[in-house]
Coordinates of N, CA and C and ligand atoms in Angstrom, one line a residue:
X273 N 40.4 -16.7 -20.0 CA 41.4 -15.7 -19.3 C 41.7 -17.2 -18.3
X274 N 43.7 -17.8 -18.9 CA 44.9 -18.3 -19.1 C 45.5 -18.3 -17.6
X275 N 46.2 -19.0 -17.4 CA 47.2 -19.1 -16.0 C 48.4 -19.0 -16.7
X276 N 49.1 -17.6 -16.8 CA 50.4 -17.8 -17.8 C 52.2 -17.2 -16.5
X277 N 52.5 -18.2 -16.5 CA 54.4 -18.1 -15.8 C 55.5 -17.2 -16.4
X278 N 55.5 -16.8 -16.5 CA 57.2 -16.4 -17.0 C 58.3 -15.1 -16.9
X279 N 59.4 -16.2 -16.9 CA 60.5 -16.0 -15.4 C 61.1 -14.6 -16.2
X280 N 62.0 -13.7 -15.5 CA 62.1 -12.9 -15.6 C 61.1 -11.3 -16.5
X281 N 60.4 -11.4 -15.6 CA 59.2 -10.9 -16.1 C 59.0 -9.4 -15.7
X282 N 60.2 -8.8 -14.8 CA 60.6 -7.7 -14.2 C 61.1 -6.1 -15.2
X283 N 61.3 -6.9 -16.2 CA 62.4 -5.7 -17.2 C 62.1 -6.5 -18.8
X284 N 62.9 -5.8 -19.3 CA 62.6 -6.0 -21.0 C 61.9 -6.7 -21.2
X285 N 62.1 -7.8 -22.2 CA 61.3 -8.8 -23.1 C 60.2 -9.7 -22.6
X286 N 60.6 -9.4 -20.8 CA 59.9 -10.8 -20.0 C 58.6 -9.1 -19.8
X287 N 59.3 -8.7 -19.8 CA 57.9 -6.9 -19.0 C 57.3 -7.3 -20.1
X288 N 58.0 -7.0 -20.9 CA 57.3 -7.4 -22.4 C 55.8 -8.0 -22.6
X289 N 55.9 -9.6 -22.2 CA 55.4 -10.3 -22.1 C 54.5 -10.4 -21.0
X290 N 54.5 -10.1 -20.2 CA 54.0 -9.6 -18.7 C 52.7 -8.8 -19.6
X291 N 53.2 -7.5 -19.8 CA 52.2 -6.7 -20.5 C 51.5 -7.0 -21.8
X292 N 51.8 -8.6 -22.4 CA 50.8 -7.9 -24.2 C 50.0 -9.9 -23.3
X293 N 49.9 -10.7 -22.1 CA 49.8 -11.5 -22.1 C 48.5 -10.5 -20.5
X294 N 48.5 -9.7 -19.6 CA 48.2 -9.2 -18.8 C 46.8 -8.5 -19.2
X295 N 47.7 -7.4 -21.2 CA 46.5 -7.1 -21.7 C 44.8 -7.6 -22.9
X296 N 45.1 -8.8 -22.0 CA 44.4 -10.0 -23.1 C 43.6 -10.0 -21.8
X297 N 44.2 -9.5 -20.7 CA 43.6 -10.6 -19.6 C 43.3 -12.2 -19.3
X298 N 44.5 -12.3 -18.7 CA 44.5 -13.2 -18.5 C 45.8 -13.0 -17.1
X299 N 45.5 -14.2 -16.3 CA 46.0 -14.2 -15.3 C 47.4 -14.3 -15.5
X300 N 48.7 -13.7 -14.9 CA 49.6 -13.2 -15.0 C 50.8 -13.5 -14.2
X301 N 51.3 -14.3 -14.0 CA 52.5 -14.5 -12.5 C 53.7 -14.1 -13.1
X302 N 54.9 -14.0 -12.5 CA 56.6 -13.5 -13.4 C 57.6 -13.6 -12.5
X303 N 58.3 -14.6 -12.6 CA 60.0 -14.8 -11.3 C 60.3 -13.2 -11.6
X304 N 61.4 -12.8 -10.8 CA 62.2 -11.7 -10.7 C 63.7 -12.9 -9.4
X305 N 65.0 -11.2 -10.3 CA 65.7 -12.3 -9.0 C 66.2 -11.5 -8.1
X306 N 66.1 -10.5 -8.3 CA 67.3 -9.4 -7.4 C 65.7 -7.1 -7.5
X307 N 66.0 -7.0 -8.8 CA 65.5 -5.7 -8.7 C 64.6 -5.0 -8.4
X308 N 63.9 -5.5 -6.6 CA 62.6 -5.8 -6.3 C 61.3 -3.8 -6.9
X309 N 62.4 -2.9 -6.7 CA 61.3 -1.9 -7.4 C 60.4 -2.3 -9.1
X310 N 61.7 -2.5 -10.0 CA 61.2 -2.9 -10.7 C 59.6 -4.2 -11.6
X311 N 60.2 -4.8 -10.8 CA 59.3 -5.8 -10.2 C 57.7 -5.4 -9.9
X312 N 58.0 -4.5 -8.8 CA 56.8 -3.4 -8.4 C 55.6 -2.8 -9.0
X313 N 56.9 -2.2 -10.0 CA 56.5 -1.6 -10.9 C 55.3 -2.0 -12.3
X314 N 55.9 -3.6 -12.0 CA 55.7 -4.0 -13.1 C 53.6 -5.0 -13.0
X315 N 53.9 -5.3 -11.3 CA 53.1 -6.0 -11.0 C 52.5 -5.3 -10.6
X316 N 52.6 -3.4 -10.5 CA 51.4 -2.4 -10.2 C 50.9 -1.9 -11.4
X317 N 51.1 -1.9 -12.8 CA 51.3 -1.7 -13.4 C 50.2 -2.0 -14.3
X318 N 50.6 -3.6 -14.1 CA 49.7 -5.0 -14.8 C 48.7 -6.3 -14.0
X319 N 48.9 -5.6 -13.2 CA 48.3 -6.0 -11.3 C 48.9 -8.1 -11.5
X320 N 49.6 -8.6 -12.6 CA 50.6 -9.8 -12.9 C 50.7 -10.1 -11.2
X321 N 51.2 -10.8 -10.7 CA 52.3 -10.8 -9.3 C 53.3 -11.8 -9.5
X322 N 53.6 -11.3 -8.6 CA 55.4 -11.1 -8.4 C 56.2 -11.5 -8.1
X323 N 56.8 -13.4 -8.4 CA 57.6 -13.8 -7.4 C 59.4 -14.0 -7.7
X324 N 59.9 -13.5 -6.5 CA 61.8 -13.2 -6.4 C 61.7 -15.3 -5.9
X325 N 62.4 -14.6 -6.3 CA 63.3 -16.7 -6.4 C 64.4 -15.9 -7.4
X326 N 65.6 -17.2 -6.9 CA 66.4 -16.9 -7.7 C 66.0 -18.7 -8.6
X327 N 66.5 -18.4 -9.3 CA 65.6 -19.7 -11.0 C 66.7 -20.6 -10.7
X328 N 68.0 -20.1 -10.5 CA 68.8 -21.5 -11.1 C 69.2 -22.4 -10.4
X329 N 68.9 -22.3 -9.3 CA 69.1 -23.1 -8.1 C 67.8 -23.4 -8.0
X330 N 67.5 -25.3 -7.9 CA 66.7 -25.9 -8.9 C 65.5 -25.6 -7.5
X331 N 66.1 -25.3 -6.3 CA 64.8 -25.8 -5.4 C 63.9 -25.0 -5.3
X332 N 64.9 -23.0 -5.7 CA 64.6 -22.3 -5.9 C 63.6 -21.9 -6.8
X333 N 63.5 -22.8 -7.9 CA 62.4 -23.2 -8.7 C 61.6 -23.8 -8.7
X334 N 61.1 -24.7 -7.9 CA 60.3 -25.4 -7.7 C 59.1 -24.7 -6.2
X335 N 59.7 -23.6 -5.3 CA 59.5 -23.1 -5.1 C 57.8 -22.0 -5.0
X336 N 59.2 -21.3 -6.2 CA 58.6 -19.8 -8.0 C 56.9 -20.6 -8.2
X337 N 57.6 -22.4 -8.5 CA 55.7 -21.8 -9.7 C 55.2 -22.4 -8.4
X338 N 55.3 -23.3 -6.8 CA 54.7 -24.1 -7.1 C 53.2 -22.5 -6.1
X339 N 54.5 -21.1 -5.9 CA 53.8 -19.7 -5.2 C 52.3 -19.5 -6.2
X340 N 53.8 -19.1 -7.9 CA 51.9 -19.0 -9.2 C 50.6 -19.8 -8.7
X341 N 51.1 -21.1 -8.4 CA 50.1 -22.1 -9.1 C 49.2 -22.1 -7.8
X342 N 49.7 -21.7 -6.6 CA 48.8 -21.2 -5.8 C 48.1 -19.6 -6.0
X343 N 48.9 -18.3 -5.7 CA 48.5 -17.7 -6.5 C 47.3 -17.8 -7.3
X344 N 47.8 -18.2 -8.7 CA 46.9 -18.1 -10.3 C 46.1 -19.2 -9.3
X345 N 45.9 -19.7 -8.3 CA 44.9 -21.1 -8.4 C 44.4 -22.0 -9.7
X346 N 45.6 -22.2 -10.0 CA 45.3 -23.7 -11.1 C 47.0 -23.5 -11.3
X347 N 46.8 -25.1 -12.4 CA 48.0 -25.4 -12.8 C 48.2 -24.2 -14.1
X348 N 50.2 -24.2 -14.2 CA 50.4 -22.7 -14.9 C 50.6 -23.8 -17.1
X349 N 48.8 -22.6 -17.3 CA 49.5 -23.3 -18.4 C 49.5 -22.8 -19.7
X350 N 50.0 -21.9 -20.6 CA 51.9 -21.2 -21.0 C 52.9 -21.5 -19.2
X351 N 53.4 -21.4 -19.8 CA 55.7 -20.9 -19.2 C 55.3 -20.9 -21.0
X352 N 56.0 -19.1 -20.2 CA 57.2 -18.7 -21.2 C 59.0 -18.5 -20.3
X353 N 59.9 -18.9 -20.9 CA 61.4 -19.3 -20.0 C 61.8 -18.1 -20.6
X354 N 61.4 -16.9 -20.3 CA 62.2 -15.9 -20.6 C 63.8 -15.5 -19.9
X355 N 64.7 -15.7 -18.8 CA 65.3 -15.2 -18.1 C 66.3 -16.3 -18.4
X356 N 67.4 -14.5 -18.4 CA 68.8 -15.3 -19.1 C 69.8 -13.8 -18.5
X357 N 70.8 -15.0 -19.5 CA 71.8 -13.7 -18.4 C 73.1 -13.6 -19.4
X358 N 73.8 -12.2 -20.3 CA 74.6 -12.1 -20.8 C 76.5 -12.5 -19.9
X359 N 76.8 -13.0 -21.0 CA 78.9 -12.9 -20.4 C 78.8 -13.3 -21.9
X360 N 80.1 -11.6 -21.9 CA 80.6 -11.1 -23.2 C 82.1 -11.7 -22.6
X361 N 83.9 -12.3 -24.1 CA 84.9 -12.5 -23.1 C 85.4 -13.6 -23.8
X362 N 86.2 -13.8 -23.7 CA 87.5 -14.5 -24.4 C 86.5 -16.1 -24.0
X363 N 86.8 -16.9 -24.0 CA 86.8 -18.8 -23.8 C 88.1 -18.6 -22.5
X364 N 88.7 -18.8 -23.0 CA 89.9 -18.8 -21.6 C 89.4 -18.4 -20.6
X365 N 90.1 -16.9 -20.7 CA 89.4 -16.5 -19.9 C 87.5 -16.6 -18.5
X366 N 87.8 -17.2 -19.5 CA 86.2 -17.0 -18.0 C 87.1 -19.0 -17.0
X367 N 86.0 -18.0 -15.6 CA 85.7 -18.9 -14.9 C 84.8 -20.3 -14.6
X368 N 84.6 -21.5 -13.6 CA 84.0 -22.1 -14.4 C 82.7 -21.3 -13.3
X369 N 82.3 -20.7 -12.5 CA 81.5 -19.7 -11.7 C 81.1 -19.1 -12.5
X370 N 81.8 -18.1 -14.0 CA 80.6 -18.4 -15.0 C 80.4 -18.9 -16.6
X371 N 81.4 -19.3 -16.4 CA 80.5 -20.4 -17.4 C 79.1 -21.2 -16.6
X372 N 79.2 -21.9 -15.2 CA 77.8 -22.4 -14.1 C 76.7 -21.2 -14.5
X373 N 77.2 -20.2 -14.3 CA 75.9 -19.3 -14.1 C 75.0 -18.4 -15.1
X374 N 75.7 -19.2 -16.4 CA 75.5 -18.9 -17.7 C 74.7 -20.3 -17.6
X375 N 75.4 -20.8 -17.5 CA 74.5 -22.7 -18.3 C 73.0 -22.4 -17.0
X376 N 73.8 -22.5 -15.5 CA 71.9 -22.9 -14.9 C 70.9 -22.2 -15.5
X377 N 71.2 -20.4 -16.0 CA 70.3 -19.3 -15.5 C 69.0 -19.8 -17.4
X378 N 70.7 -20.0 -18.0 CA 70.0 -19.4 -19.6 C 69.6 -21.5 -20.5
X379 N 69.9 -22.2 -20.0 CA 69.6 -23.5 -19.7 C 68.9 -24.2 -19.1
X380 N 69.3 -24.8 -17.5 CA 68.9 -26.2 -16.6 C 68.2 -24.6 -15.7
X381 N 67.8 -23.2 -15.4 CA 66.2 -23.3 -15.3 C 64.7 -23.3 -16.5
X382 N 65.1 -23.0 -17.5 CA 63.4 -23.9 -18.4 C 63.7 -24.7 -18.3
X383 N 64.6 -25.5 -17.9 CA 65.1 -27.7 -17.6 C 63.9 -28.0 -15.8
X384 N 64.0 -27.2 -15.3 CA 63.7 -26.4 -14.1 C 61.7 -25.8 -14.3
X385 N 61.9 -25.4 -14.7 CA 60.4 -24.6 -15.0 C 59.5 -25.6 -15.6
X386 N 60.0 -26.1 -16.8 CA 59.2 -27.1 -17.6 C 58.8 -28.7 -17.0
X387 N 60.2 -29.1 -16.3 CA 59.8 -30.1 -14.8 C 58.6 -29.8 -14.3
X388 N 58.3 -28.7 -13.4 CA 57.7 -28.5 -12.7 C 56.3 -27.7 -13.5
X389 N 56.0 -27.7 -14.1 CA 54.7 -27.8 -14.8 C 54.5 -28.9 -15.6
X390 N 55.5 -29.3 -16.4 CA 54.4 -30.4 -17.9 C 53.4 -31.5 -17.4
X391 N 53.2 -31.8 -15.8 CA 52.6 -32.4 -15.4 C 51.5 -31.9 -14.8
X392 N 50.8 -31.2 -15.0 CA 49.5 -30.5 -14.4 C 49.6 -30.3 -16.2
X393 N 49.9 -29.5 -16.8 CA 49.7 -29.5 -18.8 C 49.5 -31.1 -18.8
X394 N 49.9 -32.2 -18.6 CA 49.6 -33.6 -19.8 C 47.8 -33.4 -18.8
X395 N 48.1 -33.6 -17.2 CA 46.9 -33.7 -17.2 C 45.2 -33.5 -17.2
X396 N 46.0 -31.9 -18.2 CA 45.0 -30.7 -18.4 C 44.9 -31.9 -19.8
X397 N 46.1 -31.8 -20.8 CA 45.3 -32.4 -21.9 C 46.4 -31.3 -23.3
X398 N 47.4 -30.0 -22.3 CA 46.6 -29.2 -23.1 C 47.9 -28.3 -22.2
X399 N 48.7 -26.5 -22.9 CA 50.0 -26.3 -22.7 C 50.8 -25.8 -24.0
X400 N 51.1 -24.5 -22.9 CA 51.7 -24.3 -23.6 C 53.6 -23.4 -23.3
X401 N 54.1 -24.4 -24.1 CA 55.5 -23.6 -23.4 C 56.4 -22.5 -24.5
X402 N 56.5 -21.7 -24.0 CA 57.9 -21.1 -24.9 C 58.9 -20.5 -24.4
X403 N 60.0 -20.8 -25.9 CA 61.4 -20.8 -24.8 C 62.1 -19.4 -26.0
X404 N 62.4 -18.6 -24.8 CA 63.4 -17.5 -25.3 C 64.5 -17.7 -26.1
X405 N 65.0 -18.2 -27.1 CA 66.7 -17.9 -27.1 C 67.1 -17.3 -27.7
X406 N 68.6 -17.1 -28.9 CA 69.5 -15.8 -28.7 C 69.2 -16.4 -30.2
X407 N 69.5 -15.3 -31.6 CA 70.0 -16.2 -32.2 C 71.1 -16.2 -32.6
X408 N 71.7 -15.9 -31.6 CA 73.1 -16.7 -31.4 C 73.3 -17.9 -31.0
X409 N 72.3 -18.5 -30.6 CA 71.5 -20.2 -29.9 C 72.2 -20.7 -31.9
X410 N 71.5 -19.9 -33.6 CA 71.6 -20.3 -34.7 C 73.3 -20.4 -35.2
X411 N 73.4 -18.5 -34.7 CA 74.9 -18.1 -35.4 C 75.9 -18.5 -34.8
X412 N 76.2 -18.9 -33.6 CA 77.3 -18.6 -32.6 C 77.7 -17.0 -32.5
X413 N 77.6 -16.1 -31.2 CA 78.6 -15.8 -31.6 C 80.4 -15.3 -30.6
X414 N 80.9 -14.5 -31.3 CA 82.3 -14.4 -31.0 C 82.5 -13.6 -29.6
X415 N 83.4 -14.4 -28.6 CA 83.4 -13.7 -26.9 C 82.1 -13.8 -26.5
X416 N 81.3 -14.1 -27.0 CA 80.5 -15.2 -25.9 C 79.9 -16.5 -26.4
X417 N 81.0 -17.8 -26.2 CA 80.2 -18.5 -26.8 C 79.6 -19.7 -25.3
X418 N 79.2 -19.2 -24.2 CA 78.6 -20.2 -23.9 C 77.8 -19.7 -24.0
X419 N 76.8 -18.4 -24.0 CA 75.3 -17.8 -24.6 C 75.5 -18.0 -25.3
X420 N 76.1 -18.3 -26.3 CA 75.5 -19.3 -27.5 C 75.8 -20.6 -27.7
X421 N 76.1 -21.8 -27.3 CA 76.3 -22.5 -26.8 C 74.6 -22.5 -25.6
X422 N 74.1 -21.9 -24.4 CA 72.9 -22.6 -23.7 C 72.3 -22.2 -24.5
X423 N 72.0 -20.7 -26.2 CA 71.0 -20.4 -26.0 C 70.5 -22.5 -27.6
X424 N 72.0 -22.4 -27.4 CA 71.5 -23.6 -29.1 C 70.6 -24.5 -28.6
X425 N 71.3 -25.5 -26.9 CA 71.1 -25.4 -26.2 C 69.0 -25.6 -25.8
X426 N 68.4 -25.0 -26.2 CA 67.2 -24.6 -25.8 C 66.2 -24.7 -27.4
X427 N 67.2 -25.1 -28.2 CA 66.7 -25.2 -30.0 C 66.7 -26.8 -29.4
X428 N 67.2 -27.7 -28.8 CA 67.0 -29.1 -29.3 C 66.6 -29.0 -28.3
X429 N 66.6 -28.2 -27.2 CA 65.7 -28.4 -26.2 C 64.1 -28.9 -26.0
X430 N 64.0 -27.4 -27.4 CA 62.4 -26.6 -27.7 C 62.1 -28.1 -29.2
X431 N 63.1 -29.1 -29.3 CA 62.6 -29.9 -30.5 C 62.1 -31.5 -30.0
X432 N 63.2 -31.3 -29.2 CA 62.8 -33.0 -28.2 C 61.6 -32.9 -27.3
X433 N 61.5 -31.1 -27.0 CA 60.4 -31.4 -25.3 C 59.0 -31.3 -27.1
X434 N 59.4 -31.2 -28.1 CA 57.8 -30.5 -28.3 C 57.3 -32.0 -29.6
X435 N 58.3 -33.1 -29.6 CA 58.3 -34.3 -29.9 C 57.7 -35.0 -28.8
X436 N 57.9 -34.9 -27.8 CA 57.5 -35.6 -25.9 C 56.4 -35.4 -25.8
X437 N 55.6 -34.0 -25.9 CA 55.1 -33.1 -25.1 C 53.5 -33.5 -26.5
X438 N 53.5 -33.1 -27.9 CA 53.2 -33.6 -28.8 C 51.7 -34.4 -28.4
X439 N 52.2 -35.9 -28.6 CA 51.4 -36.7 -28.0 C 50.2 -36.2 -26.4
X440 N 50.9 -35.0 -25.9 CA 49.7 -34.6 -24.7 C 48.5 -33.0 -25.9
X441 N 49.2 -33.2 -26.4 CA 48.5 -31.7 -26.8 C 49.0 -30.5 -26.6
X442 N 50.5 -31.2 -25.8 CA 51.2 -29.6 -25.4 C 51.8 -28.9 -26.7
X443 N 52.2 -28.0 -26.9 CA 52.8 -27.1 -28.1 C 54.4 -26.6 -27.6
X444 N 55.8 -27.7 -28.4 CA 56.5 -26.5 -27.1 C 57.4 -25.7 -28.3
X445 N 57.9 -24.5 -27.9 CA 58.3 -23.2 -29.3 C 59.5 -22.4 -28.9
X446 N 60.4 -22.2 -30.2 CA 60.9 -21.8 -29.3 C 60.8 -20.0 -30.3
X447 N 61.1 -19.2 -29.3 CA 61.3 -17.5 -30.1 C 63.2 -17.3 -29.6
X448 N 64.0 -16.5 -31.5 CA 65.0 -16.2 -31.5 C 65.0 -14.6 -30.9
X449 N 65.2 -13.8 -30.7 CA 65.7 -12.6 -30.9 C 67.0 -12.0 -31.5
X450 N 66.8 -10.4 -31.9 CA 68.0 -10.6 -32.0 C 68.5 -9.5 -32.0
X451 N 68.6 -8.2 -32.4 CA 69.3 -6.7 -31.2 C 68.0 -6.4 -30.2
X452 N 67.6 -6.2 -28.8 CA 66.9 -5.7 -29.0 C 66.9 -4.4 -28.1
X453 N 65.9 -4.0 -27.8 CA 66.9 -2.8 -26.6 C 66.0 -2.7 -26.1
X454 N 66.8 -3.3 -24.9 CA 67.4 -3.8 -23.5 C 68.1 -3.3 -22.4
X455 N 67.7 -3.6 -21.2 CA 69.2 -4.1 -20.2 C 70.1 -4.5 -20.9
X456 N 69.7 -5.4 -21.9 CA 71.2 -6.7 -21.7 C 71.6 -6.4 -23.1
X457 N 71.4 -4.9 -24.1 CA 71.8 -4.8 -24.8 C 72.3 -2.9 -24.6
X458 N 72.2 -2.1 -23.3 CA 72.8 -1.2 -22.8 C 74.0 -0.7 -23.1
X459 N 74.6 -1.3 -22.6 CA 76.0 -1.2 -22.8 C 76.9 -1.0 -24.5
X460 N 75.8 -0.7 -25.6 CA 75.8 -1.0 -26.9 C 76.1 0.9 -26.9
X461 N 78.1 1.1 -27.7 CA 77.4 2.6 -28.0 C 76.6 3.2 -29.4
X462 N 76.4 4.1 -29.2 CA 76.0 4.7 -30.4 C 76.5 4.4 -31.5
X463 N 78.2 3.4 -31.7 CA 78.3 3.2 -33.3 C 78.4 2.1 -33.3
X464 N 78.0 1.0 -32.4 CA 77.8 0.1 -32.3 C 76.3 0.0 -33.3
X465 N 75.3 0.4 -31.9 CA 74.2 0.0 -32.0 C 73.6 1.4 -34.2
X466 N 74.4 1.8 -34.6 CA 74.2 1.5 -36.1 C 74.6 0.8 -36.6
X467 N 75.6 0.3 -36.3 CA 76.4 -0.4 -36.9 C 74.9 -2.3 -37.3
X468 N 75.0 -2.4 -36.3 CA 73.5 -2.8 -36.4 C 73.4 -2.7 -36.9
X469 N 72.5 -0.9 -37.8 CA 71.5 -1.0 -38.3 C 70.9 -1.6 -39.4
X470 N 72.5 -0.9 -39.4 CA 73.5 -1.2 -40.7 C 73.0 -2.8 -41.7
X471 N 73.4 -3.5 -40.3 CA 73.5 -4.7 -40.9 C 72.2 -5.8 -41.0
X472 N 70.6 -5.3 -40.6 CA 69.6 -5.7 -40.2 C 68.7 -5.1 -41.2
X473 N 67.8 -6.5 -42.0 CA 67.2 -5.6 -42.9 C 66.6 -4.9 -42.3
X474 N 65.6 -4.9 -41.6 CA 65.2 -4.2 -41.1 C 65.4 -2.4 -41.0
X475 N 66.4 -3.0 -40.3 CA 67.1 -1.0 -40.8 C 66.7 -0.4 -39.5
X476 N 66.7 -1.6 -37.6 CA 66.5 -1.1 -36.7 C 66.7 -2.3 -35.5
X477 N 66.9 -1.5 -34.5 CA 67.2 -2.8 -33.4 C 65.8 -2.7 -33.0
X478 N 65.2 -3.9 -32.2 CA 64.0 -4.4 -32.1 C 63.6 -4.1 -31.1
X479 N 62.8 -4.8 -30.6 CA 61.9 -4.0 -29.1 C 61.5 -5.0 -28.5
X480 N 61.1 -4.5 -27.4 CA 60.4 -6.2 -26.4 C 58.9 -6.4 -27.0
X481 N 58.1 -5.2 -26.9 CA 57.0 -5.7 -27.7 C 57.3 -6.4 -28.4
X482 N 57.9 -6.7 -30.7 CA 58.5 -7.2 -31.1 C 58.4 -8.5 -30.3
X483 N 58.9 -9.0 -29.9 CA 59.5 -10.2 -29.3 C 57.9 -10.6 -28.3
X484 N 57.6 -10.3 -28.0 CA 56.1 -10.5 -26.7 C 55.1 -10.7 -27.6
X485 N 54.9 -10.4 -29.2 CA 54.4 -10.1 -29.8 C 53.8 -11.6 -31.2
X486 N 55.7 -11.7 -30.3 CA 55.4 -13.5 -31.3 C 55.1 -15.2 -30.1
X487 N 55.8 -14.4 -28.7 CA 55.6 -15.4 -27.6 C 54.5 -15.5 -27.5
X488 N 52.8 -14.6 -27.8 CA 52.0 -14.7 -28.1 C 51.4 -15.3 -28.4
X489 N 51.5 -15.1 -30.0 CA 51.7 -15.8 -30.3 C 51.3 -17.2 -30.1
X490 N 52.9 -17.5 -30.1 CA 52.8 -18.6 -30.2 C 52.6 -19.5 -28.8
X491 N 51.6 -18.5 -28.5 CA 50.9 -19.8 -26.9 C 49.7 -18.6 -26.8
X492 N 48.6 -19.0 -28.5 CA 47.3 -18.6 -28.8 C 46.4 -19.5 -29.7
X493 N 45.4 -19.8 -29.4 CA 44.2 -20.5 -29.7 C 45.4 -21.5 -31.6
X494 N 45.0 -19.7 -31.6 CA 45.7 -19.7 -34.0 C 47.1 -21.1 -33.7
X495 N 47.4 -20.8 -32.9 CA 49.1 -21.6 -33.1 C 49.1 -23.2 -32.4
X496 N 48.1 -23.1 -32.4 CA 47.9 -24.8 -32.0 C 49.0 -25.5 -32.1
X497 N 48.6 -26.1 -33.6 CA 49.4 -26.9 -34.2 C 50.9 -26.9 -35.2
X498 N 51.4 -25.9 -34.2 CA 53.1 -25.3 -34.5 C 53.7 -25.5 -33.3
X499 N 54.7 -25.8 -33.5 CA 55.6 -27.0 -32.3 C 56.4 -27.8 -32.7
X500 N 57.5 -27.8 -31.8 CA 58.9 -27.7 -32.4 C 60.1 -27.1 -33.4
X501 N 59.0 -25.7 -33.2 CA 59.2 -24.3 -34.4 C 60.7 -23.5 -33.8
X502 N 61.7 -22.7 -34.6 CA 63.1 -22.4 -33.5 C 62.4 -20.7 -35.0
X503 N 61.6 -19.5 -34.0 CA 61.0 -18.2 -34.7 C 62.3 -17.5 -34.3
X504 N 62.9 -16.6 -35.6 CA 63.6 -15.6 -36.2 C 62.5 -13.9 -35.3
X505 N 63.8 -13.7 -34.1 CA 62.7 -12.0 -34.1 C 64.0 -10.7 -34.1
X506 N 64.7 -11.5 -35.4 CA 65.1 -10.7 -35.5 C 65.9 -9.0 -36.5
X507 N 64.4 -9.1 -37.6 CA 64.7 -8.2 -38.1 C 65.3 -8.6 -39.5
X508 N 65.9 -10.2 -39.5 CA 66.5 -10.8 -40.6 C 67.2 -10.5 -40.3
X509 N 68.2 -10.0 -39.4 CA 69.7 -10.1 -38.9 C 70.6 -11.8 -39.1
X510 N 70.2 -12.3 -38.9 CA 70.2 -13.7 -39.0 C 70.4 -14.4 -40.4
X511 N 69.2 -14.3 -41.3 CA 69.1 -15.3 -41.9 C 70.4 -15.4 -43.2
Ligands
LIG789 P1 67.1 -8.4 -19.3 O1 66.6 -7.1 -19.6 O2 68.9 -8.5 -18.9 O3 66.4 -9.3 -18.2 C1 66.8 -10.2 -17.8 C2 65.7 -10.6 -16.4 O4 65.2 -11.8 -16.2 C3 65.3 -9.9 -15.5 O5 63.9 -9.7 -15.4 C4 65.8 -10.5 -14.8 O6 65.2 -10.4 -12.7 C5 65.3 -12.5 -14.9 N1 66.7 -12.9 -14.3 C6 67.8 -13.2 -14.6 N2 68.7 -14.1 -14.1 C7 67.4 -14.8 -13.4 C8 68.0 -16.0 -12.1 N3 68.4 -16.5 -11.4 N4 66.4 -15.8 -10.7 C9 65.2 -15.9 -11.5 N5 65.1 -14.0 -13.1 C10 66.5 -13.9 -13.1 O7 67.5 -9.2 -20.8 P2 66.2 -8.7 -21.4 O8 67.4 -8.4 -23.4 O9 64.5 -8.3 -22.0 O10 66.4 -10.9 -21.8 C11 65.8 -11.8 -21.5 C12 65.6 -12.7 -22.7 O11 66.2 -12.5 -24.0 C13 67.5 -14.2 -22.8 O12 67.2 -15.1 -22.7 C14 68.1 -12.7 -23.8 O13 69.2 -14.4 -24.2 C15 67.5 -13.1 -25.1 N6 67.7 -12.3 -25.7 C16 68.0 -11.2 -25.6 C17 68.5 -10.4 -27.0 C18 68.5 -8.9 -26.5 O14 69.4 -8.1 -27.2 N7 68.4 -7.9 -25.4 C19 68.4 -10.9 -28.1 C20 68.1 -12.4 -27.6 C21 68.3 -13.0 -27.0 P3 65.7 -8.9 -12.9 O15 65.5 -7.8 -13.3 O16 65.3 -9.1 -11.0 O17 67.5 -9.3 -12.5

């Protein structure tokens, strides 16, 4: 039974990760920002602990990790950096506040949470960190410049931190989802969905469980010699 912390566990991919770890008998805490009802439903269904915090604020992130470690009864053994926000629009129309929100939520949050859990992992000489990036971090998306930049940043962070923490027995990897059927992609109409399916070699959108399966594997003992890797979970779309 491991102690797991997942950011953005109240919905979508994060929720599927909470369900997957809880089904394995792990002790799970997850962080969410605002949607109390969704979070309560996930907690009730899985037995996981829900922690409300806007972790784009470093002090809130620190508080959330401390609350998780108190409730889990020890330091975090597996961290899944999943929380993220999308932003669509021309770069020239983006405000400073919008840019900061995307960067703070998608990239800085991973830094805040990693920083808070690393000392416990180093002391234990083991640990797993899995970042949830995006295929846009690899290919870039028009009208999603900030989002693409933050997800590319997670790639660099993954590789650099893997080198830094490997000697301490900690692995750091990144999964890059393609189009996954969650609230983040709910705005796509049937026409857009049909085009995505046509362009995706596997012929469908991904499910949150598809991504959670990769996260679970990278967090498992079986993946103990895999680190610094970026794994696409995109049905072949970004190949
Ligand atoms: P989602 O359904 O929109 O859920 C986002 C989750 O993150 C929610 O639990 C939300 O909490 C939480 N969150 C957002 N900002 C937060 C903050 N500042 N502090 C704390 N929690 C925060 O997203 P998703 O589609 O599952 O995506 C999850 C991850 O996968 C993201 O990093 C996203 O970029 C990435 N991804 C998704 C897709 C896709 O097609 N869906 C594709 C590629 C990559 P509340 O519920 O309280 O708001």
